[in-house]
PDB file of C-alpha atoms in Angstrom:
ATOM      1  CA  MET A   1      88.464 120.716  89.103  1.00 39.00           C
ATOM      2  CA  ARG A   2      91.605 120.536  91.223  1.00 41.00           C
ATOM      3  CA  GLN A   3      93.305 118.472  88.570  1.00 43.00           C
ATOM      4  CA  ASP A   4      92.401 120.979  85.839  1.00 46.00           C
ATOM      5  CA  LYS A   5      93.873 123.877  87.822  1.00 46.00           C
ATOM      6  CA  LYS A   6      96.973 121.869  88.510  1.00 46.00           C
ATOM      7  CA  ASP A   7      97.416 121.096  84.820  1.00 51.00           C
ATOM      8  CA  LEU A   8      97.060 124.783  83.874  1.00 51.00           C
ATOM      9  CA  GLY A   9      99.512 126.027  86.485  1.00 53.00           C
ATOM     10  CA  TRP A  10     102.534 125.646  84.201  1.00 55.00           C
ATOM     11  CA  ARG A  11     101.217 128.058  81.585  1.00 59.00           C
ATOM     12  CA  PRO A  12     101.917 131.385  83.367  1.00 56.00           C
ATOM     13  CA  VAL A  13     105.405 130.180  84.260  1.00 51.00           C
ATOM     14  CA  ALA A  14     106.065 129.160  80.662  1.00 57.00           C
ATOM     15  CA  ALA A  15     104.727 132.475  79.349  1.00 57.00           C
ATOM     16  CA  PHE A  16     106.929 134.586  81.661  1.00 50.00           C
ATOM     17  CA  THR A  17     109.922 132.399  80.806  1.00 57.00           C
ATOM     18  CA  ALA A  18     109.326 132.812  77.068  1.00 60.00           C
ATOM     19  CA  ILE A  19     108.970 136.586  77.432  1.00 56.00           C
ATOM     20  CA  GLY A  20     112.197 136.768  79.436  1.00 53.00           C
ATOM     21  CA  ILE A  21     114.112 134.700  76.882  1.00 60.00           C
ATOM     22  CA  ALA A  22     112.735 136.791  74.011  1.00 59.00           C
ATOM     23  CA  ALA A  23     113.718 140.024  75.765  1.00 50.00           C
ATOM     24  CA  PHE A  24     117.237 138.758  76.461  1.00 52.00           C
ATOM     25  CA  VAL A  25     117.761 137.487  72.906  1.00 56.00           C
ATOM     26  CA  GLY A  26     116.325 140.675  71.436  1.00 54.00           C
ATOM     27  CA  HIS A  27     118.607 142.835  73.553  1.00 49.00           C
ATOM     28  CA  ARG A  28     121.676 140.836  72.491  1.00 50.00           C
ATOM     29  CA  LEU A  29     120.823 140.723  68.792  1.00 49.00           C
ATOM     30  CA  TRP A  30     119.471 144.246  68.350  1.00 48.00           C
ATOM     31  CA  PRO A  31     122.825 145.774  67.267  1.00 52.00           C
ATOM     32  CA  THR A  32     123.281 142.985  64.701  1.00 53.00           C
ATOM     33  CA  PHE A  33     119.859 143.308  63.124  1.00 51.00           C
ATOM     34  CA  CYS A  34     119.551 147.055  63.522  1.00 55.00           C
ATOM     35  CA  PRO A  35     122.672 149.209  63.358  1.00 54.00           C
ATOM     36  CA  PRO A  36     122.252 152.857  64.334  1.00 52.00           C
ATOM     37  CA  LEU A  37     119.153 153.784  62.411  1.00 50.00           C
ATOM     38  CA  THR A  38     118.842 156.406  59.730  1.00 53.00           C
ATOM     39  CA  ASP A  39     115.858 157.187  57.612  1.00 52.00           C
ATOM     40  CA  GLU A  40     117.199 154.834  54.924  1.00 52.00           C
ATOM     41  CA  THR A  41     117.683 151.800  57.193  1.00 50.00           C
ATOM     42  CA  THR A  42     114.483 151.995  59.242  1.00 53.00           C
ATOM     43  CA  MET A  43     112.389 149.962  56.784  1.00 50.00           C
ATOM     44  CA  VAL A  44     115.162 147.368  56.307  1.00 53.00           C
ATOM     45  CA  CYS A  45     115.442 146.838  60.059  1.00 62.00           C
ATOM     46  CA  ALA A  46     111.688 146.519  60.494  1.00 57.00           C
ATOM     47  CA  ARG A  47     111.447 144.041  57.625  1.00 57.00           C
ATOM     48  CA  GLU A  48     114.189 141.796  59.060  1.00 62.00           C
ATOM     49  CA  TRP A  49     112.684 141.824  62.530  1.00 61.00           C
ATOM     50  CA  ILE A  50     109.222 140.996  61.193  1.00 59.00           C
ATOM     51  CA  GLY A  51     110.698 138.164  59.132  1.00 60.00           C
ATOM     52  CA  ALA A  52     112.602 136.775  62.117  1.00 61.00           C
ATOM     53  CA  LEU A  53     109.592 136.999  64.424  1.00 64.00           C
ATOM     54  CA  SER A  54     107.336 135.261  61.905  1.00 62.00           C
ATOM     55  CA  GLY A  55     109.784 132.364  61.768  1.00 66.00           C
ATOM     56  CA  TRP A  56     109.881 132.061  65.552  1.00 67.00           C
ATOM     57  CA  ALA A  57     106.083 132.289  65.690  1.00 68.00           C
ATOM     58  CA  ALA A  58     105.784 129.412  63.217  1.00 68.00           C
ATOM     59  CA  PHE A  59     108.249 127.373  65.283  1.00 68.00           C
ATOM     60  CA  ALA A  60     106.319 128.094  68.496  1.00 72.00           C
ATOM     61  CA  ALA A  61     103.026 127.084  66.869  1.00 69.00           C
ATOM     62  CA  ALA A  62     104.551 123.835  65.616  1.00 70.00           C
ATOM     63  CA  ALA A  63     106.064 123.081  69.033  1.00 72.00           C
ATOM     64  CA  ALA A  64     102.738 123.750  70.756  1.00 72.00           C
ATOM     65  CA  SER A  65     101.010 121.212  68.507  1.00 72.00           C
ATOM     66  CA  VAL A  66     103.457 118.390  69.324  1.00 72.00           C
ATOM     67  CA  PRO A  67     101.718 117.241  72.580  1.00 77.00           C
ATOM     68  CA  TYR A  68      98.365 117.212  70.780  1.00 73.00           C
ATOM     69  CA  LEU A  69      99.805 115.120  67.929  1.00 72.00           C
ATOM     70  CA  ILE A  70     101.378 112.708  70.424  1.00 77.00           C
ATOM     71  CA  ARG A  71      98.024 112.242  72.175  1.00 79.00           C
ATOM     72  CA  GLN A  72      96.353 111.628  68.817  1.00 76.00           C
ATOM     73  CA  TRP A  73      98.989 109.024  67.970  1.00 71.00           C
ATOM     74  CA  GLN A  74      98.526 107.292  71.328  1.00 72.00           C
ATOM     75  CA  GLU A  75      94.744 107.200  70.914  1.00 76.00           C
ATOM     76  CA  ALA A  76      95.138 105.834  67.389  1.00 73.00           C
ATOM     77  CA  ARG A  77      97.383 103.070  68.735  1.00 72.00           C
ATOM     78  CA  LYS A  78      94.814 102.192  71.403  1.00 71.00           C
ATOM     79  CA  GLN A  79      92.019 102.027  68.842  1.00 72.00           C
ATOM     80  CA  THR A  80      94.123  99.880  66.517  1.00 70.00           C
ATOM     81  CA  SER A  81      95.062  97.484  69.338  1.00 67.00           C
ATOM     82  CA  PHE A  82      91.414  97.214  70.364  1.00 64.00           C
ATOM     83  CA  THR A  83      90.257  96.597  66.779  1.00 68.00           C
ATOM     84  CA  ILE A  84      92.734  93.807  66.007  1.00 67.00           C
ATOM     85  CA  GLY A  85      92.397  92.211  69.453  1.00 68.00           C
ATOM     86  CA  ASP A  86      95.758  93.139  70.956  1.00 80.00           C
ATOM     87  CA  ASP A  87      94.359  95.056  73.933  1.00 86.00           C
ATOM     88  CA  GLU A  88      95.285  94.028  77.480  1.00 90.00           C
ATOM     89  CA  PRO A  89      92.919  92.301  79.929  1.00 94.00           C
ATOM     90  CA  THR A  90      91.541  94.480  82.723  1.00 95.00           C
ATOM     91  CA  LEU A  91      91.038  93.830  86.442  1.00 96.00           C
ATOM     92  CA  ASP A  92      88.374  95.380  88.691  1.00 95.00           C
ATOM     93  CA  VAL A  93      87.774  94.703  92.384  1.00 95.00           C
ATOM     94  CA  VAL A  94      84.658  95.674  94.366  1.00 93.00           C
ATOM     95  CA  GLU A  95      83.070  94.702  97.659  1.00 91.00           C
ATOM     96  CA  HIS A  96      80.303  92.122  97.521  1.00 89.00           C
ATOM     97  CA  LEU A  97      76.967  93.895  97.900  1.00 85.00           C
ATOM     98  CA  GLN A  98      75.357  91.178 100.031  1.00 86.00           C
ATOM     99  CA  GLU A  99      78.051  88.990 101.576  1.00 83.00           C
ATOM    100  CA  GLU A 100      80.207  90.430 104.350  1.00 83.00           C
ATOM    101  CA  ASN A 101      84.010  90.157 104.176  1.00 86.00           C
ATOM    102  CA  ARG A 102      83.943  89.175 100.531  1.00 89.00           C
ATOM    103  CA  LEU A 103      85.442  90.767  97.422  1.00 93.00           C
ATOM    104  CA  VAL A 104      84.400  90.327  93.804  1.00 94.00           C
ATOM    105  CA  VAL A 105      87.238  90.248  91.275  1.00 95.00           C
ATOM    106  CA  ARG A 106      86.298  90.676  87.625  1.00 96.00           C
ATOM    107  CA  ILE A 107      88.780  90.075  84.807  1.00 96.00           C
ATOM    108  CA  VAL A 108      87.745  90.927  81.241  1.00 95.00           C
ATOM    109  CA  ASN A 109      89.868  89.607  78.380  1.00 94.00           C
ATOM    110  CA  TRP A 110      89.869  92.197  75.574  1.00 92.00           C
ATOM    111  CA  ASN A 111      92.546  90.218  73.724  1.00 92.00           C
ATOM    112  CA  ARG A 112      91.898  87.658  70.990  1.00 90.00           C
ATOM    113  CA  ARG A 113      94.225  85.209  72.754  1.00 91.00           C
ATOM    114  CA  ALA A 114      93.125  83.070  75.677  1.00 93.00           C
ATOM    115  CA  VAL A 115      94.486  83.858  79.137  1.00 95.00           C
ATOM    116  CA  PHE A 116      94.781  81.839  82.325  1.00 96.00           C
ATOM    117  CA  VAL A 117      94.614  83.097  85.901  1.00 95.00           C
ATOM    118  CA  THR A 118      97.405  81.140  87.576  1.00 95.00           C
ATOM    119  CA  GLY A 119      97.513  82.882  90.964  1.00 93.00           C
ATOM    120  CA  ILE A 120      95.711  85.397  93.173  1.00 92.00           C
ATOM    121  CA  TYR A 121      97.147  87.092  96.239  1.00 89.00           C
ATOM    122  CA  ALA A 122      96.690  90.171  98.401  1.00 87.00           C
ATOM    123  CA  THR A 123      99.301  92.562  99.771  1.00 85.00           C
ATOM    124  CA  THR A 124      99.174  95.495 102.167  1.00 83.00           C
ATOM    125  CA  LYS A 125     101.551  98.282 103.132  1.00 78.00           C
ATOM    126  CA  THR A 126     101.821  96.864 106.637  1.00 68.00           C
ATOM    127  CA  ARG A 127     102.548  93.333 105.429  1.00 62.00           C
ATOM    128  CA  PRO A 128     103.841  93.705 101.880  1.00 48.00           C
ATOM    129  CA  GLN A 129     105.655  90.376 101.598  1.00 50.00           C
ATOM    130  CA  HIS A 130     103.213  87.705 102.745  1.00 48.00           C
ATOM    131  CA  MET A 131      99.950  88.069 104.584  1.00 54.00           C
ATOM    132  CA  GLU A 132      99.447  85.687 107.476  1.00 58.00           C
ATOM    133  CA  ASP A 133      95.898  85.070 106.265  1.00 66.00           C
ATOM    134  CA  ASP A 134      95.093  82.951 103.222  1.00 76.00           C
ATOM    135  CA  ILE A 135      92.883  83.967 100.318  1.00 81.00           C
ATOM    136  CA  GLY A 136      90.056  81.595  99.563  1.00 84.00           C
ATOM    137  CA  ILE A 137      88.060  81.380  96.337  1.00 87.00           C
ATOM    138  CA  TRP A 138      84.349  81.021  97.019  1.00 85.00           C
ATOM    139  CA  GLN A 139      83.246  80.609  93.428  1.00 86.00           C
ATOM    140  CA  VAL A 140      84.312  81.331  89.853  1.00 91.00           C
ATOM    141  CA  GLN A 141      81.932  82.360  87.100  1.00 88.00           C
ATOM    142  CA  THR A 142      82.912  82.624  83.430  1.00 88.00           C
ATOM    143  CA  ALA A 143      80.943  83.088  80.222  1.00 78.00           C
ATOM    144  CA  GLU A 144      80.743  79.312  79.850  1.00 79.00           C
ATOM    145  CA  SER A 145      80.353  77.907  83.361  1.00 80.00           C
ATOM    146  CA  GLU A 146      80.264  78.387  87.120  1.00 81.00           C
ATOM    147  CA  ASP A 147      82.667  76.550  89.412  1.00 81.00           C
ATOM    148  CA  ARG A 148      82.751  76.336  93.215  1.00 76.00           C
ATOM    149  CA  SER A 149      85.855  74.190  93.513  1.00 78.00           C
ATOM    150  CA  GLY A 150      88.166  77.212  93.758  1.00 78.00           C
ATOM    151  CA  ARG A 151      90.885  75.524  91.749  1.00 86.00           C
ATOM    152  CA  LEU A 152      93.483  77.313  89.662  1.00 90.00           C
ATOM    153  CA  PRO A 153      94.238  77.950  86.837  1.00 92.00           C
ATOM    154  CA  ILE A 154      91.100  79.677  85.559  1.00 93.00           C
ATOM    155  CA  GLN A 155      90.759  79.902  81.788  1.00 93.00           C
ATOM    156  CA  ILE A 156      89.278  82.983  80.087  1.00 94.00           C
ATOM    157  CA  LYS A 157      88.648  82.574  76.377  1.00 92.00           C
ATOM    158  CA  GLY A 158      89.996  85.028  73.824  1.00 91.00           C
ATOM    159  CA  TRP A 159      87.760  87.649  72.215  1.00 89.00           C
ATOM    160  CA  GLU A 160      87.943  86.286  68.669  1.00 87.00           C
ATOM    161  CA  HIS A 161      84.501  87.375  67.447  1.00 85.00           C
ATOM    162  CA  ARG A 162      84.272  91.119  68.045  1.00 80.00           C
ATOM    163  CA  GLY A 163      80.495  91.106  67.799  1.00 82.00           C
ATOM    164  CA  ASP A 164      80.209  88.786  70.816  1.00 87.00           C
ATOM    165  CA  ARG A 165      80.698  89.491  74.489  1.00 89.00           C
ATOM    166  CA  PRO A 166      84.379  89.381  75.537  1.00 91.00           C
ATOM    167  CA  GLY A 167      85.542  86.552  77.743  1.00 92.00           C
ATOM    168  CA  PHE A 168      85.490  87.249  81.470  1.00 94.00           C
ATOM    169  CA  ALA A 169      85.896  85.659  84.876  1.00 94.00           C
ATOM    170  CA  ARG A 170      84.173  86.703  88.087  1.00 95.00           C
ATOM    171  CA  ILE A 171      85.999  85.431  91.147  1.00 94.00           C
ATOM    172  CA  ASP A 172      84.544  85.782  94.647  1.00 93.00           C
ATOM    173  CA  LEU A 173      87.288  86.015  97.274  1.00 92.00           C
ATOM    174  CA  PHE A 174      87.344  85.814 101.053  1.00 87.00           C
ATOM    175  CA  LEU A 175      90.144  85.982 103.597  1.00 85.00           C
ATOM    176  CA  LEU A 176      90.719  83.066 105.970  1.00 80.00           C
ATOM    177  CA  ARG A 177      92.550  83.197 109.271  1.00 75.00           C
ATOM    178  CA  LYS A 178      93.837  80.143 111.095  1.00 70.00           C
ATOM    179  CA  LEU A 179      92.468  79.934 114.650  1.00 66.00           C
ATOM    180  CA  PRO A 180      92.901  77.297 117.372  1.00 62.00           C
ATOM    181  CA  GLY A 181      90.393  74.472 117.078  1.00 60.00           C
ATOM    182  CA  GLU A 182      88.443  72.635 119.734  1.00 60.00           C
ATOM    183  CA  GLY A 183      90.925  69.772 120.050  1.00 57.00           C
ATOM    184  CA  GLN A 184      94.608  69.901 120.869  1.00 60.00           C
ATOM    185  CA  GLY A 185      96.632  70.841 117.794  1.00 56.00           C
ATOM    186  CA  TRP A 186      93.513  71.425 115.747  1.00 59.00           C
ATOM    187  CA  GLN A 187      92.878  74.527 113.713  1.00 58.00           C
ATOM    188  CA  ARG A 188      89.835  76.093 112.164  1.00 60.00           C
ATOM    189  CA  ASP A 189      89.345  78.740 109.489  1.00 68.00           C
ATOM    190  CA  GLN A 190      87.439  81.957 110.073  1.00 73.00           C
ATOM    191  CA  SER A 191      86.540  84.556 107.479  1.00 77.00           C
ATOM    192  CA  VAL A 192      87.987  87.969 108.367  1.00 82.00           C
ATOM    193  CA  PRO A 193      87.761  91.408 106.702  1.00 85.00           C
ATOM    194  CA  PHE A 194      90.293  92.408 104.083  1.00 88.00           C
ATOM    195  CA  PRO A 195      92.595  95.262 105.177  1.00 86.00           C
ATOM    196  CA  ARG A 196      91.373  98.602 103.826  1.00 87.00           C
ATOM    197  CA  ASP A 197      94.690  99.211 102.056  1.00 89.00           C
ATOM    198  CA  ALA A 198      94.807  95.758 100.473  1.00 89.00           C
ATOM    199  CA  LYS A 199      95.725  95.326  96.831  1.00 91.00           C
ATOM    200  CA  ILE A 200      94.634  92.307  94.823  1.00 93.00           C
ATOM    201  CA  THR A 201      97.119  90.943  92.291  1.00 93.00           C
ATOM    202  CA  THR A 202      96.445  88.235  89.730  1.00 94.00           C
ATOM    203  CA  LYS A 203      99.155  86.321  87.910  1.00 95.00           C
ATOM    204  CA  MET A 204      98.243  85.843  84.262  1.00 96.00           C
ATOM    205  CA  LEU A 205      99.453  83.618  81.429  1.00 96.00           C
ATOM    206  CA  MET A 206      98.583  84.634  77.853  1.00 94.00           C
ATOM    207  CA  LEU A 207      98.899  82.037  75.124  1.00 88.00           C
ATOM    208  CA  GLY A 208     100.549  82.867  71.811  1.00 85.00           C
ATOM    209  CA  ASN A 209     103.551  82.098  69.626  1.00 84.00           C
ATOM    210  CA  VAL A 210     105.523  83.079  72.706  1.00 84.00           C
ATOM    211  CA  HIS A 211     103.576  82.634  75.943  1.00 91.00           C
ATOM    212  CA  ARG A 212     103.593  85.750  78.088  1.00 92.00           C
ATOM    213  CA  VAL A 213     103.424  85.943  81.887  1.00 95.00           C
ATOM    214  CA  PHE A 214     102.280  89.201  83.497  1.00 96.00           C
ATOM    215  CA  GLU A 215     100.352  90.572  86.483  1.00 95.00           C
ATOM    216  CA  LEU A 216      97.247  92.701  86.951  1.00 96.00           C
ATOM    217  CA  GLU A 217      96.757  94.733  90.141  1.00 95.00           C
ATOM    218  CA  ALA A 218      93.903  96.769  91.603  1.00 94.00           C
ATOM    219  CA  ASP A 219      92.981  98.334  94.952  1.00 93.00           C
ATOM    220  CA  ALA A 220      90.529  96.281  96.969  1.00 90.00           C
ATOM    221  CA  PHE A 221      88.793  99.421  98.261  1.00 90.00           C
ATOM    222  CA  PRO A 222      88.516 103.045  97.094  1.00 86.00           C
ATOM    223  CA  GLN A 223      91.523 105.071  98.256  1.00 79.00           C
ATOM    224  CA  MET A 224      90.892 108.636  99.423  1.00 74.00           C
TER     225      MET A 224
END
């Protein structure tokens, strides 16, 4: 509801602005359209003003319909891209419902071309460049197989047959921190929670006549 009110807030301002402009223009042009009136010129003046106002009204109606037509065009483009298989893959991140300190990353390939996940990393506002902790892959599940090796790249098949389920990859992630081990110079890994402001980014490679490299990003947790 807040968003709706915010979107409607420009309308009163636009209305008052339009009225002010119309009043100013009318005041400036009144002597031109309507010289000092006599009984013979009253009807001529009224006719010209009505004709001018009808033209401006038609222009205003056409201008008001432009945003609606643009939205229709954008939706038509989205539907066309989806139909022919040119839509972009999507990335979703949620907390694991049963395992503590684990995230579930799901990538769905809505494109007819195959894609590869070539890298996964996390960033935060406090440590935006490189986190001191390392991301580990617990397991990877695709439409064809399940893999616990955690190796990259991960292939996601293209959605060639629109009647079938699109290709996807579910990747379970955890965060590892290096801690001192029992022996001198030894280290051990410990799973730690992801920062609440963490963002998960995946590096993607899409195959085609010209291979394309891009990134997908999503918040690890809901942001208030």
